[in-house]
PDB file of C-alpha atoms in Angstrom:
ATOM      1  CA  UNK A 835     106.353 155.816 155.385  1.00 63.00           C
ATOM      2  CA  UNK A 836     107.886 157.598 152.602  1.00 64.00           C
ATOM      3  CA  UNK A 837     106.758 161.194 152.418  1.00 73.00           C
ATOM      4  CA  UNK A 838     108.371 161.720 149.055  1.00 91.00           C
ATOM      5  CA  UNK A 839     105.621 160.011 145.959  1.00 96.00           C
ATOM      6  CA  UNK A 840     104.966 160.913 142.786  1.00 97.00           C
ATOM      7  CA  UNK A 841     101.839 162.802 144.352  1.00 97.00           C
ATOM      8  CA  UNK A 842     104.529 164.882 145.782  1.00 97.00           C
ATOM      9  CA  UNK A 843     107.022 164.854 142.938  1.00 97.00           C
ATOM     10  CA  UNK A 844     104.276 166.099 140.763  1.00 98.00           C
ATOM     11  CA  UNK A 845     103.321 169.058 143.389  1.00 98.00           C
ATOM     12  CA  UNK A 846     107.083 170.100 143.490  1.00 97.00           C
ATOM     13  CA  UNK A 847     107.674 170.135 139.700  1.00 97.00           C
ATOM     14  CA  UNK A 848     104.863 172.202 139.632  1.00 97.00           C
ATOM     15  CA  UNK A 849     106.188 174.863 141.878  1.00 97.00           C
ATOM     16  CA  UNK A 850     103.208 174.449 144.563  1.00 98.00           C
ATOM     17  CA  UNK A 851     103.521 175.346 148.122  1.00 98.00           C
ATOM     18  CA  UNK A 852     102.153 172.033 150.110  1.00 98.00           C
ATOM     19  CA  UNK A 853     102.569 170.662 153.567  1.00 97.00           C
ATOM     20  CA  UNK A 854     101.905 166.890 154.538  1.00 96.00           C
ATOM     21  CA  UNK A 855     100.366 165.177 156.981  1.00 95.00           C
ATOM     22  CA  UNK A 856     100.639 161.733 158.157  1.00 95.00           C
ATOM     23  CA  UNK A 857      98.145 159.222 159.602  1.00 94.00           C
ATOM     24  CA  UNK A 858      97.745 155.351 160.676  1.00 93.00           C
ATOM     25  CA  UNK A 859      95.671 154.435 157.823  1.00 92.00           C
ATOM     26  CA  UNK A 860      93.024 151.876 158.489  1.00 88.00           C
ATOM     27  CA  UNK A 861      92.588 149.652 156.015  1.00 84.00           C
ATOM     28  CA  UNK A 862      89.209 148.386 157.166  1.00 84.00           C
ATOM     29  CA  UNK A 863      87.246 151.718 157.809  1.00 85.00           C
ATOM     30  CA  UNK A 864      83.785 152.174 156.301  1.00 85.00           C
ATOM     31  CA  UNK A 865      84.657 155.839 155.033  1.00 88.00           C
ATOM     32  CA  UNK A 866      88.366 156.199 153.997  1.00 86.00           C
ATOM     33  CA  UNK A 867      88.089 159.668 153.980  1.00 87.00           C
ATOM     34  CA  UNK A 868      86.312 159.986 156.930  1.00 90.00           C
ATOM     35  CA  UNK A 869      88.694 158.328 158.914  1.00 92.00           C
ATOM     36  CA  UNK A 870      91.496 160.506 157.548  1.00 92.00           C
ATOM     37  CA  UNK A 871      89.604 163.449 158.301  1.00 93.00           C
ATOM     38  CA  UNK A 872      89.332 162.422 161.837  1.00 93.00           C
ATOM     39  CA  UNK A 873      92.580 161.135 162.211  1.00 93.00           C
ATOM     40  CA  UNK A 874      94.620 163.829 161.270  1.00 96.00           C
ATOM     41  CA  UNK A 875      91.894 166.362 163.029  1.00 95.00           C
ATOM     42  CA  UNK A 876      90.588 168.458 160.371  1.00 95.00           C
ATOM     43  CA  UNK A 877      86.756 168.751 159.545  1.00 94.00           C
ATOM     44  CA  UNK A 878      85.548 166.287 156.688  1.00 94.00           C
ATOM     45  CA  UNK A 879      84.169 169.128 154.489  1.00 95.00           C
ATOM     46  CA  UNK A 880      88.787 170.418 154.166  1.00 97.00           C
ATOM     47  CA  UNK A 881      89.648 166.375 153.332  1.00 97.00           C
ATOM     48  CA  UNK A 882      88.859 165.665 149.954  1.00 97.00           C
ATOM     49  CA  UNK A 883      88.920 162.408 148.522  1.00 96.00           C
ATOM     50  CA  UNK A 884      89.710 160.901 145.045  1.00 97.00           C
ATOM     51  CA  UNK A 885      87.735 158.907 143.229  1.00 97.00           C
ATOM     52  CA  UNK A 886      88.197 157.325 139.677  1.00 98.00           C
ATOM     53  CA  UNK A 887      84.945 157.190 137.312  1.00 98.00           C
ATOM     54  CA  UNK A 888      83.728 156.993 133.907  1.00 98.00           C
ATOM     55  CA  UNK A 889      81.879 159.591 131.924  1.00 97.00           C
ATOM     56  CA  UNK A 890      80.735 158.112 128.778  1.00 97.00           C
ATOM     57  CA  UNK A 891      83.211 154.727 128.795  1.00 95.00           C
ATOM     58  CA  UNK A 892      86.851 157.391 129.034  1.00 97.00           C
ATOM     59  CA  UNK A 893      88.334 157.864 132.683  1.00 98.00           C
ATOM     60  CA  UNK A 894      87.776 161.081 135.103  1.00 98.00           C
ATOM     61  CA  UNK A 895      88.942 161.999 138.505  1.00 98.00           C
ATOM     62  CA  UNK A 896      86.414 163.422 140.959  1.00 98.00           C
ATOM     63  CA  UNK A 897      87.923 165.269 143.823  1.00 98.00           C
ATOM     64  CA  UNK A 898      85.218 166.073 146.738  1.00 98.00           C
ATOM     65  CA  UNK A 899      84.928 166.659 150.509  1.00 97.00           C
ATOM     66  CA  UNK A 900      85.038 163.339 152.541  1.00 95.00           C
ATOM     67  CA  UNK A 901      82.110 163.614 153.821  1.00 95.00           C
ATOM     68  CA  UNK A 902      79.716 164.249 150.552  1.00 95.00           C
ATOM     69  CA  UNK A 903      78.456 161.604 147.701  1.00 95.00           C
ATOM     70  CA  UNK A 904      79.322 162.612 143.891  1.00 97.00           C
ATOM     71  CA  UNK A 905      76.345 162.968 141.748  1.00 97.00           C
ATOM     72  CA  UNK A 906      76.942 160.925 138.316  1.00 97.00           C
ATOM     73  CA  UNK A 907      74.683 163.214 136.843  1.00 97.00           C
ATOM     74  CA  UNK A 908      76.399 166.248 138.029  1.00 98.00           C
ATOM     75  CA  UNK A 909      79.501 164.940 137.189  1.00 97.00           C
ATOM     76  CA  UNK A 910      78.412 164.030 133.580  1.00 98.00           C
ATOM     77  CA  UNK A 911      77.327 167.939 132.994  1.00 97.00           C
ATOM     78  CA  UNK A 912      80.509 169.097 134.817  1.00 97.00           C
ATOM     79  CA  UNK A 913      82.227 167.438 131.570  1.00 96.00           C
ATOM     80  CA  UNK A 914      79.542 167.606 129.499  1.00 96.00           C
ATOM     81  CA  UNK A 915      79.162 163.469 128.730  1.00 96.00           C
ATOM     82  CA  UNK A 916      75.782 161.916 129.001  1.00 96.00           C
ATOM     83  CA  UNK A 917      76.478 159.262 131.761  1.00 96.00           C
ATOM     84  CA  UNK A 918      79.341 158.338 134.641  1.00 97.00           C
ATOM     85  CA  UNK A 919      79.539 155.398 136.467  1.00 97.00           C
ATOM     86  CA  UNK A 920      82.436 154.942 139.187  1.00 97.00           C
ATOM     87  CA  UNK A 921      85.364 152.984 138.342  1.00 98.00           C
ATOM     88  CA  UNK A 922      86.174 149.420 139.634  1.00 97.00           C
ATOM     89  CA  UNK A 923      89.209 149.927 142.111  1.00 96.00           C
ATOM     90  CA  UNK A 924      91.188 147.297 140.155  1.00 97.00           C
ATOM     91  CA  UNK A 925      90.762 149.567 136.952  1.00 97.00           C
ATOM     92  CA  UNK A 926      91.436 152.720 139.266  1.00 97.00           C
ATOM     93  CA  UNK A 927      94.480 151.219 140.581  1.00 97.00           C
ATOM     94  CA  UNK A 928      95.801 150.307 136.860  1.00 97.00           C
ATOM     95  CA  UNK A 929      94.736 153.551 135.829  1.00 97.00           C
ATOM     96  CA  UNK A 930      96.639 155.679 138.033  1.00 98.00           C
ATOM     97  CA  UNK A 931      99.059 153.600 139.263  1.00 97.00           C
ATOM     98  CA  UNK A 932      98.385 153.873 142.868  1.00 97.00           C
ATOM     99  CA  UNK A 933      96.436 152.093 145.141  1.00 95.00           C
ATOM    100  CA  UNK A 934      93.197 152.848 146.811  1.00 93.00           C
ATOM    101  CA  UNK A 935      92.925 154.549 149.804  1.00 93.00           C
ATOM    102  CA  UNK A 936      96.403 156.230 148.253  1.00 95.00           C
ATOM    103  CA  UNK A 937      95.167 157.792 145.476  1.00 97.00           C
ATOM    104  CA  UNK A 938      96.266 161.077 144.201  1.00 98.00           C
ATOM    105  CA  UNK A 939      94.550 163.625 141.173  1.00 98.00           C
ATOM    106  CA  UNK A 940      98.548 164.370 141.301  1.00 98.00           C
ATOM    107  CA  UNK A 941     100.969 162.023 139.714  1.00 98.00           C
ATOM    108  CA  UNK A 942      98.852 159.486 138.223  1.00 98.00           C
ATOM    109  CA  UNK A 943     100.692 157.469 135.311  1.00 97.00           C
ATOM    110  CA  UNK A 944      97.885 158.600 132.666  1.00 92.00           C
ATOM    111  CA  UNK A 945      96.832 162.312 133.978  1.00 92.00           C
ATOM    112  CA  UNK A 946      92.640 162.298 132.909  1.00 97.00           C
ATOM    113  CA  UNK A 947      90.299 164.846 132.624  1.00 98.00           C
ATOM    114  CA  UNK A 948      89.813 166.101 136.621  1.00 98.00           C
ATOM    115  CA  UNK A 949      87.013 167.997 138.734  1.00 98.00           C
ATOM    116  CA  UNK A 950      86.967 169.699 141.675  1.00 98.00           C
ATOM    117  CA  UNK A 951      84.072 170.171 143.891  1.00 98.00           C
ATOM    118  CA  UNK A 952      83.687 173.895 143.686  1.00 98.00           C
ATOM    119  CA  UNK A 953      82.612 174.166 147.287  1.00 97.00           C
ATOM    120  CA  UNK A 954      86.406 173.538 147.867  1.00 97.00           C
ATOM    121  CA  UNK A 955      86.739 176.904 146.303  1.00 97.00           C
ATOM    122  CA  UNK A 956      85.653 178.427 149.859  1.00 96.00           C
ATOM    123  CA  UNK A 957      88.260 177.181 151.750  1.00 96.00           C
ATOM    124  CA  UNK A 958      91.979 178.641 152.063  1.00 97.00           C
ATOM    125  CA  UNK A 959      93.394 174.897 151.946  1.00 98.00           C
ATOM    126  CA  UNK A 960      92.424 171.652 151.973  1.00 98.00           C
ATOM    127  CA  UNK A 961      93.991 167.992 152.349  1.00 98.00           C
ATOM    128  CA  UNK A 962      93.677 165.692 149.222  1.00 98.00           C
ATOM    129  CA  UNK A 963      95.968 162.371 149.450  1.00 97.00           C
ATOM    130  CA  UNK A 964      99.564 162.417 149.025  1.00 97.00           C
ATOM    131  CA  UNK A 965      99.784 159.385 147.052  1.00 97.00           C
ATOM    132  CA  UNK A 966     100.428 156.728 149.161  1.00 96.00           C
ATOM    133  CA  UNK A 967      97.989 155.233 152.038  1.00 95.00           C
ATOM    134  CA  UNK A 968      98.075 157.641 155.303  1.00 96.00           C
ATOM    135  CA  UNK A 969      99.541 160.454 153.551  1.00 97.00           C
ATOM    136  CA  UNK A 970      97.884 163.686 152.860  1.00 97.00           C
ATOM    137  CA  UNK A 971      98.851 167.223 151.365  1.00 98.00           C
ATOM    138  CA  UNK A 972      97.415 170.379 152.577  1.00 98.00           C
ATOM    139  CA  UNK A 973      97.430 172.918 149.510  1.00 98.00           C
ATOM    140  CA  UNK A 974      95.312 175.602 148.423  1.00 98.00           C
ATOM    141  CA  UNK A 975      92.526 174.325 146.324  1.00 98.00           C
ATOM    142  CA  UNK A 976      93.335 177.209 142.967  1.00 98.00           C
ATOM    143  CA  UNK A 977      96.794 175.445 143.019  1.00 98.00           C
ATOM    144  CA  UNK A 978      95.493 172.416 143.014  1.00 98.00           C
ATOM    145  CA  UNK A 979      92.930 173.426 140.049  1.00 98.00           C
ATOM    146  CA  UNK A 980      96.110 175.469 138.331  1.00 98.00           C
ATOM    147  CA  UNK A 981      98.109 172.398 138.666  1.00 98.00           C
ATOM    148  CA  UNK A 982      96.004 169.419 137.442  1.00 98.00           C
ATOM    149  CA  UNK A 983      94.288 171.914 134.475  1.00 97.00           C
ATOM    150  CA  UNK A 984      91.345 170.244 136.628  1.00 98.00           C
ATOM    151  CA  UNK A 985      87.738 172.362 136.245  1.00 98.00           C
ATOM    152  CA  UNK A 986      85.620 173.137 139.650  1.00 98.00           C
ATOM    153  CA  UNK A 987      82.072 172.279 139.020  1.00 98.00           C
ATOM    154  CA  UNK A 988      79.483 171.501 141.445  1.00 98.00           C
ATOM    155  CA  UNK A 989      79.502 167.591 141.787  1.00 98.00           C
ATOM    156  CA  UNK A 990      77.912 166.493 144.790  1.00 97.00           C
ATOM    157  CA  UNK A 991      74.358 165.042 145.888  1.00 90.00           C
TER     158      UNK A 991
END
């Protein structure tokens, strides 16, 4: 697996301090996140996953713990837009250029409008993916914010 994506091209032009951790990534788990969280031993609430979505028909990313829902109509306030809708992976995959279950708020190929779950805000670092399947990066959450010009809004259920 390569460790070097442009998830962590992105982080390193940046100038932000990040470790990685790897991870046999199964492809048919129920919870991708969840089964990161577990495999590479870290509580669910420090893994945060990406997720593509919609606010009024123009692309966001939605960064939250692994083991919480997003709200669309938290998510719609967060950016102030009426309604969001998830994106179809297909269109998520396009859209950022990676893959899902390897998708990074860092290094997509059209950066969009991103959120963090503020919660994330609590904890000295967390794990968001690396940009390829089975990769992670633990960072601090206000570098990932600084970095991404992302917003940290409460967004879950």
């Amino acid at each position: 697996m390569a460790k070097t994506t442009r998830a962590t091209q992105f982080l390193d032009k940046a100038g932000v301090a990040y470790t990685t951790a790897t991870y046999d990534y199964d492809p048919n788990a129920e919870r991708i996140g969840l089964q990161a969280a577990e495999a590479i031993g870290e509580h669910p609430s420090r893994v945060l996953k990406t997720l593509m979505a919609e606010l009024d028909g123009k692309p966001v990313c939605v960064v939250v713990p692994s083991d919480r829902e997003v709200s669309m109509k938290k998510l719609a306030s967060a950016f102030g837009g009426k309604s969001a809708a998830m994106m179809k992976p297909a269109n998520a995959e396009k859209l950022t250029g990676f893959v899902v279950g390897g998708i990074s708020p860092f290094g997509q190929k059209k950066q969009v409008p991103t959120a963090i779950e503020i919660t994330a805000m609590d904890e000295a670092l967390v794990y968001m993916n690396g940009g390829q399947r089975g990769l992670q990066v633990r960072l601090s959450p206000k570098d990932a914010i600084a970095a991404l010009g992302a917003i940290a809004a409460p967004l879950v259920a």
